[in-house]
């Protein structure tokens, strides 16, 4: 028999937060229910009391207190009953509203329970307040206390607490009962989490961003979108037998009698050929019935009697593209997830497909921040020119993102709240690209505003230099927020590094293949964290990067072919990823 079982209480109504599903609230990249289940991982059996959650491991027993919402005492009673007639001698009871609860906290409580022999051991938060829903019970004592109560419905926890208890102060066990406490916990989690490596950040964006809604439209209107369903050919390609070259359609063995008519692409089809006849024909023209092959102009010679001959020594070729040779009706053209590019639009049109279900393109609003930034007019004391706002639309377009506007936000306490609220309707804007205010300075208000907006932080910081202060979040409306550093080079470099994965995540596009090659002077550039620097292509292959970068402007990109991402500790000739800079 396993020494310890666990009861996790996950049915609170969160009345002080508008009735939200409190255990499902994500803090620090995991839900508070996940935090409780992880803390109870060493227990033999686990019962979760609350609404049924199909995503839980089947090994977890799920029950509901009766009636639902009748309080923690009723929930504990339901959980203990669900453990059956052969429970472990000790039972861990945990509330699913403690985001920083750890397995070590439970281990510490179990150790104190064993040492003290008390009927119950409870944790105390940093203020000294006992947390009666984080504790270890002697099973027999818990059952006895439950039996003493006339009713379990809406009883206070103190009615259940036995006389022999031990209180153990533990760090990080404060619960979250209000929206303000949730925001504070998220901010604390963000401060304590290490920066996210670039590859991990990209995978997060590809897999955890909410997909855009699919719709059917003209493909030529949605460059940057991705197919939401496969495309199949609606007609054959070619639609009929056509000449692949300028030359002569011939029938039978030569020499051939050359007719006077000519077949043009898009023109009337020449009448059928009889054996021994030939007709001049243009590339793309419908070949006449009876054609054996097309004799190219350069392979043909005409005698004075208007007889067509093959030049000696020339190869024998058909030079006819047969109906359906490239695509038959119903043949696959492109799978779901294919980005809508010029090549796709053309390939689809060639088989009579002009409309298809797609997701995207991602529509982005640019937000420039800072009182010191000015885009137009003469500069005043302390001001600097906006040197990237005017070019961001071009960069976004090159990344497959459709810019829909640009605004300048002053450094005000609630300016970001208004900006984030402006995309509360998911039909208006898919992405906010915010430049600046991502750090920890006095004027850097974005992160606090994201917490107030109940945004889900996906990437809190990047393990990349420059670009470490980058933040990516998803608002309740499902709009994405990409917060870029304020330095122009850092903003552009980070945008080019993350934008493709962001587009892939929102549109379900197939991931692009990275361009990889040797960096000849990687050892000169590498540092303790990955770096992103300008580079030029070398004639013999690979790149040479710039060891020093000025981030306050884009002058370092002049006469450079793009950027390279240099891994930490790289040595010369290390293969690195290359990011072309749109021109």
Coordinates of C-alpha atoms in Angstrom, one line a residue:
X1 CA 0.0 0.0 0.0
X2 CA 1.4 3.4 -1.0
X3 CA 2.0 5.7 2.0
X4 CA 0.3 8.8 0.7
X5 CA -2.7 9.7 -1.4
X6 CA -3.8 13.2 -2.6
X7 CA -7.0 15.1 -2.9
X8 CA -6.8 18.2 -5.1
X9 CA -9.6 20.7 -4.8
X10 CA -10.4 22.2 -8.2
X11 CA -13.9 23.4 -8.0
X12 CA -13.9 26.9 -6.6
X13 CA -16.3 29.4 -8.1
X14 CA -13.9 32.3 -8.0
X15 CA -16.7 34.7 -7.2
X16 CA -14.2 37.5 -6.7
X17 CA -13.0 37.1 -10.2
X18 CA -16.3 36.9 -12.0
X19 CA -16.8 33.2 -11.8
X20 CA -13.8 32.2 -14.0
X21 CA -12.4 28.7 -13.9
X22 CA -9.7 29.6 -11.3
X23 CA -7.7 26.3 -11.4
X24 CA -7.3 26.7 -15.2
X25 CA -5.7 30.1 -14.9
X26 CA -2.2 29.9 -16.4
X27 CA 0.6 31.5 -14.4
X28 CA 4.3 31.0 -15.3
X29 CA 3.4 28.8 -18.3
X30 CA 1.2 26.3 -16.4
X31 CA -2.3 26.2 -14.9
X32 CA -2.7 26.4 -11.1
X33 CA -4.3 22.9 -11.4
X34 CA -1.2 21.6 -13.1
X35 CA 0.9 23.2 -10.3
X36 CA -1.1 21.2 -7.7
X37 CA -0.9 18.0 -9.6
X38 CA 2.8 18.4 -10.1
X39 CA 3.2 19.0 -6.4
X40 CA 1.3 15.8 -5.7
X41 CA 3.3 13.7 -8.2
X42 CA 4.9 11.6 -5.4
X43 CA 1.5 10.5 -4.1
X44 CA 0.1 7.1 -4.9
X45 CA -3.4 8.0 -5.9
X46 CA -4.8 11.4 -6.8
X47 CA -8.4 12.5 -6.7
X48 CA -9.4 15.8 -8.3
X49 CA -12.6 17.3 -7.0
X50 CA -14.4 19.7 -9.3
X51 CA -15.9 19.9 -12.8
X52 CA -14.9 17.1 -15.1
X53 CA -11.7 17.9 -17.1
X54 CA -11.2 15.6 -20.1
X55 CA -7.6 16.7 -20.5
X56 CA -6.5 15.1 -17.3
X57 CA -4.5 11.8 -17.1
X58 CA -7.0 8.9 -17.0
X59 CA -5.1 7.7 -13.9
X60 CA -6.4 10.7 -12.0
X61 CA -9.8 10.0 -10.4
X62 CA -12.3 12.8 -10.9
X63 CA -15.3 13.4 -8.7
X64 CA -17.6 16.3 -7.8
X65 CA -18.8 17.5 -4.4
X66 CA -22.6 17.3 -3.9
X67 CA -24.1 19.7 -4.5
X68 CA -21.5 21.4 -6.7
X69 CA -20.1 24.5 -5.2
X70 CA -20.9 23.5 -1.6
X71 CA -17.4 24.4 -0.3
X72 CA -14.1 22.8 0.5
X73 CA -15.2 20.6 3.4
X74 CA -17.8 18.9 1.1
X75 CA -15.1 18.6 -1.6
X76 CA -12.7 17.0 0.9
X77 CA -15.4 14.5 1.9
X78 CA -16.1 13.6 -1.7
X79 CA -12.4 13.2 -2.4
X80 CA -11.8 10.9 0.6
X81 CA -14.8 8.8 -0.3
X82 CA -13.4 8.4 -3.9
X83 CA -10.2 7.0 -2.5
X84 CA -12.2 3.9 -1.5
X85 CA -11.9 1.5 1.4
X86 CA -8.2 1.0 1.3
X87 CA -6.7 4.5 1.3
X88 CA -3.2 5.3 2.4
X89 CA -2.7 6.2 6.1
X90 CA -1.9 9.8 5.1
X91 CA -3.7 12.1 2.7
X92 CA -2.3 15.3 1.1
X93 CA -5.0 18.0 0.6
X94 CA -4.1 20.7 -1.9
X95 CA -6.1 23.6 -3.3
X96 CA -5.6 24.3 -7.0
X97 CA -5.2 28.1 -6.6
X98 CA -1.5 28.2 -5.4
X99 CA 0.6 28.9 -8.5
X100 CA 4.0 28.4 -6.9
X101 CA 3.3 25.2 -5.0
X102 CA 6.1 22.6 -5.6
X103 CA 6.7 19.0 -4.9
X104 CA 9.3 20.0 -2.4
X105 CA 6.6 21.8 -0.4
X106 CA 4.6 18.6 -0.1
X107 CA 7.7 16.6 0.7
X108 CA 8.5 19.0 3.6
X109 CA 4.9 18.8 4.9
X110 CA 5.1 15.0 4.8
X111 CA 8.4 15.0 6.6
X112 CA 7.0 17.2 9.4
X113 CA 3.9 15.0 9.6
X114 CA 6.0 11.9 10.1
X115 CA 8.3 13.5 12.7
X116 CA 5.5 15.1 14.7
X117 CA 2.8 12.4 14.5
X118 CA 0.2 15.2 14.4
X119 CA -3.3 14.6 13.0
X120 CA -2.7 17.3 10.5
X121 CA 0.2 19.5 9.3
X122 CA -0.7 22.7 7.5
X123 CA 1.5 25.2 5.6
X124 CA 1.6 28.9 6.5
X125 CA 2.3 31.6 4.0
X126 CA 4.9 34.3 4.3
X127 CA 2.6 36.4 6.4
X128 CA 2.2 33.6 8.9
X129 CA -1.4 32.9 7.9
X130 CA -2.2 29.1 8.0
X131 CA -3.3 27.7 4.7
X132 CA -5.7 24.9 5.7
X133 CA -6.1 23.8 2.1
X134 CA -2.4 22.9 1.9
X135 CA -1.7 20.2 4.3
X136 CA -1.1 16.6 5.2
X137 CA -3.7 14.7 7.2
X138 CA -3.7 11.4 9.1
X139 CA -6.5 9.7 7.1
X140 CA -8.2 8.3 10.2
X141 CA -8.3 11.8 11.8
X142 CA -9.7 13.4 8.7
X143 CA -12.4 10.8 8.4
X144 CA -13.3 11.2 12.1
X145 CA -13.5 15.0 11.8
X146 CA -15.8 14.7 8.7
X147 CA -18.1 12.2 10.6
X148 CA -18.5 14.6 13.5
X149 CA -20.1 17.2 11.3
X150 CA -23.9 17.1 10.9
X151 CA -23.5 18.4 7.3
X152 CA -20.5 19.0 5.0
X153 CA -22.3 21.6 2.9
X154 CA -20.8 25.1 3.1
X155 CA -18.9 24.4 6.3
X156 CA -15.9 26.5 7.1
X157 CA -12.5 24.8 7.0
X158 CA -11.9 25.6 10.7
X159 CA -14.8 23.3 11.5
X160 CA -12.6 20.5 10.2
X161 CA -9.2 21.4 11.7
X162 CA -8.2 19.0 14.5
X163 CA -6.8 19.9 17.9
X164 CA -3.4 18.4 17.2
X165 CA -1.9 20.3 14.3
X166 CA 1.5 21.6 13.3
X167 CA 2.0 24.8 11.2
X168 CA 4.9 24.8 8.9
X169 CA 6.0 28.2 7.3
X170 CA 6.7 27.6 3.6
X171 CA 7.8 30.0 0.9
X172 CA 5.7 30.5 -2.3
X173 CA 2.4 29.1 -1.1
X174 CA 0.3 32.3 -1.3
X175 CA -3.0 31.6 -3.0
X176 CA -4.7 33.6 -5.7
X177 CA -8.2 34.7 -4.8
X178 CA -8.5 38.0 -6.8
X179 CA -7.6 39.3 -10.2
X180 CA -5.0 41.5 -8.6
X181 CA -3.3 38.6 -6.9
X182 CA -3.3 36.7 -10.2
X183 CA -1.6 39.7 -11.9
X184 CA 1.0 39.9 -9.2
X185 CA 1.7 36.2 -9.4
X186 CA 2.2 36.4 -13.1
X187 CA 4.6 39.3 -12.8
X188 CA 6.5 37.4 -10.1
X189 CA 6.6 34.3 -12.3
X190 CA 7.9 36.3 -15.2
X191 CA 10.7 37.8 -13.1
X192 CA 11.9 34.4 -11.9
X193 CA 11.8 32.6 -15.3
X194 CA 14.9 32.3 -17.3
X195 CA 14.9 33.8 -20.8
X196 CA 13.6 31.6 -23.6
X197 CA 16.0 30.3 -26.2
X198 CA 15.2 31.4 -29.7
X199 CA 14.4 28.0 -31.1
X200 CA 12.1 27.2 -28.1
X201 CA 10.4 30.6 -28.6
X202 CA 9.7 29.8 -32.2
X203 CA 8.2 26.5 -31.4
X204 CA 6.0 28.1 -28.8
X205 CA 4.7 30.5 -31.4
X206 CA 4.1 27.8 -33.9
X207 CA 2.2 25.5 -31.6
X208 CA 0.5 27.7 -28.9
X209 CA -0.8 30.7 -30.8
X210 CA -4.5 30.6 -31.6
X211 CA -5.1 29.8 -35.3
X212 CA -6.9 32.3 -37.4
X213 CA -10.4 31.4 -38.6
X214 CA -10.4 29.8 -42.1
X215 CA -12.4 31.4 -44.9
X216 CA -12.6 31.1 -48.7
X217 CA -11.3 33.9 -50.9
X218 CA -9.5 34.8 -54.1
X219 CA -5.9 33.5 -53.7
X220 CA -4.4 36.5 -55.5
X221 CA -5.8 38.8 -52.8
X222 CA -4.2 37.1 -49.8
X223 CA -0.4 36.8 -50.2
X224 CA 1.0 35.8 -46.8
X225 CA -2.0 33.6 -45.9
X226 CA -1.7 29.8 -45.8
X227 CA -4.0 27.1 -47.3
X228 CA -6.5 25.8 -44.8
X229 CA -7.3 22.8 -47.0
X230 CA -5.5 21.1 -49.9
X231 CA -5.9 22.3 -53.4
X232 CA -6.6 19.8 -56.2
X233 CA -6.7 20.5 -59.9
X234 CA -10.1 21.6 -61.3
X235 CA -9.0 21.0 -64.9
X236 CA -6.2 19.2 -66.8
X237 CA -2.8 20.9 -67.4
X238 CA -2.4 21.3 -70.2
X239 CA -6.1 21.4 -71.1
X240 CA -5.3 19.9 -74.5
X241 CA -2.3 18.7 -76.5
X242 CA -0.1 21.7 -77.2
X243 CA 3.2 22.4 -78.9
X244 CA 6.1 22.7 -76.5
X245 CA 8.2 24.6 -79.0
X246 CA 8.0 26.9 -82.1
X247 CA 8.2 24.6 -85.1
X248 CA 6.1 22.3 -87.2
X249 CA 3.4 19.8 -86.4
X250 CA 4.0 16.8 -88.7
X251 CA 2.1 13.6 -89.5
X252 CA 3.7 10.4 -90.8
X253 CA 7.3 10.0 -92.1
X254 CA 9.1 13.0 -93.7
X255 CA 9.7 14.8 -95.9
X256 CA 6.4 16.5 -95.3
X257 CA 4.3 18.8 -97.5
X258 CA 4.1 22.1 -95.7
X259 CA 0.6 23.6 -95.6
X260 CA 0.0 27.3 -95.8
X261 CA -2.0 27.7 -92.5
X262 CA -0.3 28.4 -89.2
X263 CA -1.3 27.4 -85.6
X264 CA -1.1 30.1 -83.0
X265 CA -1.4 29.9 -79.3
X266 CA -4.9 31.0 -78.4
X267 CA -6.0 30.9 -82.0
X268 CA -8.1 28.5 -84.0
X269 CA -6.9 24.9 -84.0
X270 CA -5.5 23.9 -87.4
X271 CA -7.5 21.2 -89.2
X272 CA -6.3 17.7 -88.9
X273 CA -3.1 16.5 -90.6
X274 CA -3.0 13.8 -93.2
X275 CA 0.0 11.5 -93.4
X276 CA 2.9 13.4 -95.0
X277 CA 1.6 16.8 -94.1
X278 CA 3.0 19.5 -91.8
X279 CA 1.8 22.8 -90.5
X280 CA 3.8 25.6 -88.9
X281 CA 2.9 26.0 -85.2
X282 CA 3.7 28.3 -82.3
X283 CA 4.6 27.3 -78.7
X284 CA 1.4 26.7 -76.7
X285 CA -0.8 26.2 -79.8
X286 CA -3.3 23.4 -79.9
X287 CA -1.8 20.7 -82.2
X288 CA -4.0 19.4 -84.9
X289 CA -5.4 15.9 -85.0
X290 CA -3.1 13.4 -86.5
X291 CA 0.1 15.1 -85.2
X292 CA 2.9 12.6 -84.6
X293 CA 5.3 15.1 -83.1
X294 CA 6.5 18.7 -83.4
X295 CA 9.7 19.4 -85.3
X296 CA 11.5 22.3 -83.8
X297 CA 12.4 25.3 -86.0
X298 CA 16.1 24.8 -85.5
X299 CA 15.8 21.1 -86.5
X300 CA 13.9 21.8 -89.7
X301 CA 14.7 23.0 -93.2
X302 CA 12.3 23.8 -96.1
X303 CA 13.2 23.0 -99.7
X304 CA 12.3 25.0 -102.7
X305 CA 9.3 22.8 -103.4
X306 CA 7.8 23.6 -100.0
X307 CA 8.9 20.2 -98.6
X308 CA 9.9 20.1 -94.9
X309 CA 12.9 18.1 -94.0
X310 CA 14.6 17.2 -90.7
X311 CA 18.2 18.5 -90.5
X312 CA 20.7 15.6 -90.5
X313 CA 22.0 14.7 -87.1
X314 CA 19.3 16.4 -85.1
X315 CA 17.6 14.4 -82.2
X316 CA 14.2 12.9 -82.5
X317 CA 11.8 14.5 -79.9
X318 CA 8.1 14.7 -79.5
X319 CA 7.9 18.4 -78.2
X320 CA 4.2 17.9 -77.5
X321 CA 2.8 18.5 -74.1
X322 CA -0.1 16.1 -73.8
X323 CA -3.4 16.9 -72.1
X324 CA -3.1 16.2 -68.3
X325 CA 0.7 15.6 -68.6
X326 CA 1.4 17.9 -65.6
X327 CA -1.9 17.7 -63.8
X328 CA -5.0 15.6 -64.3
X329 CA -8.3 16.8 -62.8
X330 CA -8.3 15.9 -59.1
X331 CA -4.5 15.7 -58.9
X332 CA -3.1 17.3 -55.7
X333 CA -1.6 20.7 -56.3
X334 CA -0.6 21.9 -52.8
X335 CA -1.4 20.6 -49.3
X336 CA -3.0 22.4 -46.4
X337 CA -0.5 24.8 -44.8
X338 CA 1.2 25.8 -48.0
X339 CA 1.9 29.6 -47.9
X340 CA 0.1 31.7 -50.5
X341 CA 2.9 32.9 -52.6
X342 CA 3.2 34.0 -56.2
X343 CA 4.1 30.5 -57.2
X344 CA 1.1 29.0 -55.5
X345 CA -1.3 31.6 -57.1
X346 CA 0.2 30.8 -60.5
X347 CA 0.1 27.0 -60.0
X348 CA -3.5 27.1 -58.8
X349 CA -4.6 29.4 -61.6
X350 CA -3.0 27.0 -64.2
X351 CA -5.5 24.3 -63.1
X352 CA -8.5 26.7 -62.9
X353 CA -8.4 27.2 -59.2
X354 CA -8.6 30.8 -58.2
X355 CA -10.4 30.5 -54.8
X356 CA -9.5 28.3 -51.8
X357 CA -10.0 28.1 -48.0
X358 CA -7.1 30.0 -46.2
X359 CA -6.1 31.4 -42.9
X360 CA -4.6 34.9 -42.9
X361 CA -2.8 36.9 -43.8
X362 CA -1.9 38.1 -40.4
X363 CA -3.0 41.8 -40.1
X364 CA -0.8 43.9 -37.9
X365 CA -1.0 47.4 -36.4
X366 CA 2.3 49.0 -35.5
X367 CA 2.6 50.9 -32.3
X368 CA 5.7 53.1 -31.8
X369 CA 6.3 54.2 -28.2
X370 CA 8.2 56.9 -26.3
X371 CA 7.9 60.7 -25.8
X372 CA 11.4 61.0 -27.2
X373 CA 10.5 59.6 -30.6
X374 CA 9.3 61.9 -33.4
X375 CA 8.4 60.8 -36.9
X376 CA 7.7 64.2 -38.5
X377 CA 8.7 67.8 -38.1
X378 CA 11.8 69.4 -36.5
X379 CA 13.3 67.7 -33.5
X380 CA 13.0 69.4 -30.1
X381 CA 15.5 69.1 -27.2
X382 CA 15.7 65.5 -26.1
X383 CA 13.9 64.1 -29.1
X384 CA 15.2 61.6 -31.7
X385 CA 13.9 60.7 -35.1
X386 CA 11.7 57.6 -35.6
X387 CA 14.0 55.7 -37.9
X388 CA 12.2 52.3 -38.0
X389 CA 8.5 53.1 -37.8
X390 CA 8.4 54.2 -41.5
X391 CA 10.2 51.0 -42.7
X392 CA 8.3 48.5 -40.5
X393 CA 5.4 48.1 -43.0
X394 CA 7.9 47.0 -45.7
X395 CA 9.6 44.6 -43.3
X396 CA 6.2 43.1 -42.1
X397 CA 5.1 42.7 -45.7
X398 CA 8.2 40.9 -46.6
X399 CA 7.5 38.5 -43.7
X400 CA 4.0 37.8 -45.0
X401 CA 2.3 40.1 -42.5
X402 CA -0.2 42.8 -43.8
X403 CA 0.3 46.1 -42.0
X404 CA -3.0 47.9 -41.4
X405 CA -1.9 51.1 -39.6
X406 CA 0.8 52.8 -37.5
X407 CA 0.3 54.9 -34.3
X408 CA 2.6 56.6 -31.9
X409 CA 1.9 56.1 -28.2
X410 CA 3.1 58.6 -25.6
X411 CA 4.6 57.5 -22.3
X412 CA 1.4 57.6 -20.2
X413 CA 0.3 55.3 -17.3
X414 CA -2.7 53.9 -19.2
X415 CA -1.8 54.4 -22.8
X416 CA -1.1 50.7 -23.3
X417 CA -4.4 49.7 -21.6
X418 CA -6.2 51.7 -24.4
X419 CA -4.1 50.2 -27.1
X420 CA -4.6 46.6 -25.9
X421 CA -8.4 47.3 -25.5
X422 CA -8.5 48.5 -29.1
X423 CA -8.1 44.9 -30.3
X424 CA -10.7 43.4 -28.1
X425 CA -12.6 42.4 -31.3
X426 CA -10.6 39.6 -33.0
X427 CA -12.0 40.6 -36.4
X428 CA -10.2 43.9 -36.4
X429 CA -6.5 43.2 -35.9
X430 CA -4.6 39.9 -35.5
X431 CA -1.2 41.3 -34.3
X432 CA 0.0 44.4 -32.4
X433 CA 3.7 45.1 -33.1
X434 CA 4.8 47.3 -30.3
X435 CA 8.3 48.9 -30.5
X436 CA 9.8 49.9 -27.1
X437 CA 8.6 49.8 -23.5
X438 CA 9.5 46.1 -23.1
X439 CA 12.2 46.6 -20.5
X440 CA 12.1 47.3 -16.8
X441 CA 12.5 51.1 -16.8
X442 CA 10.2 53.7 -15.4
X443 CA 8.6 54.3 -18.8
X444 CA 8.4 50.7 -19.8
X445 CA 4.7 50.0 -19.1
X446 CA 3.9 47.2 -21.6
X447 CA 4.4 44.2 -19.3
X448 CA 2.2 45.7 -16.6
X449 CA -0.5 46.5 -19.1
X450 CA -0.4 42.9 -20.5
X451 CA -1.0 41.6 -17.0
X452 CA -3.9 44.0 -16.5
X453 CA -5.4 42.9 -19.8
X454 CA -5.2 39.2 -18.6
X455 CA -2.9 38.4 -21.5
X456 CA -1.2 35.0 -21.7
X457 CA 2.5 35.6 -21.8
X458 CA 4.0 33.1 -24.2
X459 CA 7.6 34.4 -24.4
X460 CA 8.6 36.6 -21.5
X461 CA 12.2 37.3 -22.6
X462 CA 14.5 35.9 -25.2
X463 CA 18.0 34.4 -24.7
X464 CA 19.4 36.5 -27.5
X465 CA 21.6 39.6 -27.8
X466 CA 20.3 42.0 -28.8
X467 CA 16.6 41.3 -28.3
X468 CA 16.5 40.0 -24.8
X469 CA 13.6 42.2 -23.7
X470 CA 11.3 40.9 -26.4
X471 CA 7.9 39.8 -25.1
X472 CA 5.1 37.8 -27.0
X473 CA 1.7 37.5 -25.5
X474 CA -1.9 36.5 -26.5
X475 CA -4.8 38.7 -25.5
X476 CA -8.2 37.2 -24.5
X477 CA -9.4 38.3 -27.9
X478 CA -6.7 36.0 -29.4
X479 CA -4.8 38.9 -30.9
X480 CA -1.1 38.5 -30.6
X481 CA 1.2 41.1 -29.1
X482 CA 4.8 41.2 -30.3
X483 CA 6.7 43.6 -28.0
X484 CA 10.1 44.5 -29.6
X485 CA 13.0 46.3 -28.1
X486 CA 13.2 50.0 -28.7
X487 CA 16.7 50.0 -30.3
X488 CA 16.2 50.0 -34.1
X489 CA 18.7 47.2 -34.8
X490 CA 17.4 45.0 -31.9
X491 CA 13.8 45.6 -33.1
X492 CA 14.5 44.7 -36.7
X493 CA 16.7 41.7 -35.9
X494 CA 14.2 40.2 -33.5
X495 CA 11.3 40.8 -35.8
X496 CA 13.1 38.9 -38.6
X497 CA 14.0 36.1 -36.2
X498 CA 10.4 35.6 -34.8
X499 CA 8.0 36.8 -37.5
X500 CA 8.0 33.7 -39.7
X501 CA 7.2 31.4 -36.7
X502 CA 4.5 33.9 -35.6
X503 CA 2.9 33.7 -39.0
X504 CA 3.2 30.0 -39.1
X505 CA 1.5 29.8 -35.7
X506 CA -1.5 32.0 -36.6
X507 CA -2.0 30.6 -40.2
X508 CA -0.9 26.9 -39.6
X509 CA 1.6 27.4 -42.4
X510 CA 4.2 24.8 -43.0
X511 CA 7.5 25.9 -41.3
X512 CA 10.0 27.4 -43.6
X513 CA 13.3 25.6 -44.1
X514 CA 16.1 27.6 -42.5
X515 CA 19.1 28.8 -44.5
X516 CA 22.2 27.4 -42.9
X517 CA 25.9 27.6 -43.7
X518 CA 29.3 28.1 -42.1
X519 CA 30.2 31.4 -40.3
X520 CA 33.9 31.8 -40.9
X521 CA 34.6 34.1 -38.0
X522 CA 32.1 32.6 -35.5
X523 CA 34.7 32.3 -32.8
X524 CA 35.4 36.1 -32.9
X525 CA 31.7 36.8 -32.5
X526 CA 30.4 34.2 -30.1
X527 CA 29.6 35.1 -26.5
X528 CA 28.0 33.4 -23.5
X529 CA 24.5 33.9 -25.0
X530 CA 23.5 33.6 -28.7
X531 CA 24.0 36.8 -30.7
X532 CA 22.4 38.1 -33.9
X533 CA 24.7 40.2 -36.1
X534 CA 24.9 41.6 -39.6
X535 CA 26.8 39.4 -42.1
X536 CA 28.0 39.4 -45.7
X537 CA 28.1 36.4 -48.0
X538 CA 31.5 35.1 -49.1
X539 CA 32.1 34.1 -52.7
X540 CA 33.3 30.7 -51.7
X541 CA 30.2 30.1 -49.6
X542 CA 29.2 30.8 -46.0
X543 CA 29.3 34.2 -44.3
X544 CA 31.5 36.6 -42.4
X545 CA 29.8 38.4 -39.5
X546 CA 30.3 41.7 -37.8
X547 CA 31.8 41.2 -34.3
X548 CA 30.6 44.6 -33.1
X549 CA 27.1 46.0 -33.7
X550 CA 25.7 49.5 -33.0
X551 CA 22.1 48.9 -32.1
X552 CA 20.9 52.6 -32.1
X553 CA 20.5 52.6 -35.9
X554 CA 20.5 50.4 -38.9
X555 CA 23.7 51.6 -40.4
X556 CA 25.3 48.2 -39.7
X557 CA 23.0 46.6 -42.3
X558 CA 24.4 48.8 -45.1
X559 CA 26.3 46.7 -47.6
X560 CA 25.4 43.5 -45.7
X561 CA 23.4 40.6 -47.1
X562 CA 21.5 39.8 -43.9
X563 CA 21.8 38.6 -40.3
X564 CA 23.3 35.5 -38.8
X565 CA 22.3 33.9 -35.5
X566 CA 25.5 32.9 -33.7
X567 CA 25.2 30.2 -31.0
X568 CA 26.8 30.7 -27.6
X569 CA 30.3 29.3 -27.6
X570 CA 30.5 28.9 -31.4
X571 CA 33.9 28.3 -33.1
X572 CA 35.0 29.3 -36.6
X573 CA 33.1 27.6 -39.4
X574 CA 30.2 26.7 -37.1
X575 CA 27.0 26.3 -39.2
X576 CA 24.6 29.1 -38.4
X577 CA 21.2 30.3 -39.5
X578 CA 21.1 33.1 -42.0
X579 CA 18.2 35.6 -42.2
X580 CA 18.1 37.7 -45.4
X581 CA 17.2 41.3 -44.8
X582 CA 14.4 42.5 -47.2
X583 CA 15.7 45.2 -49.5

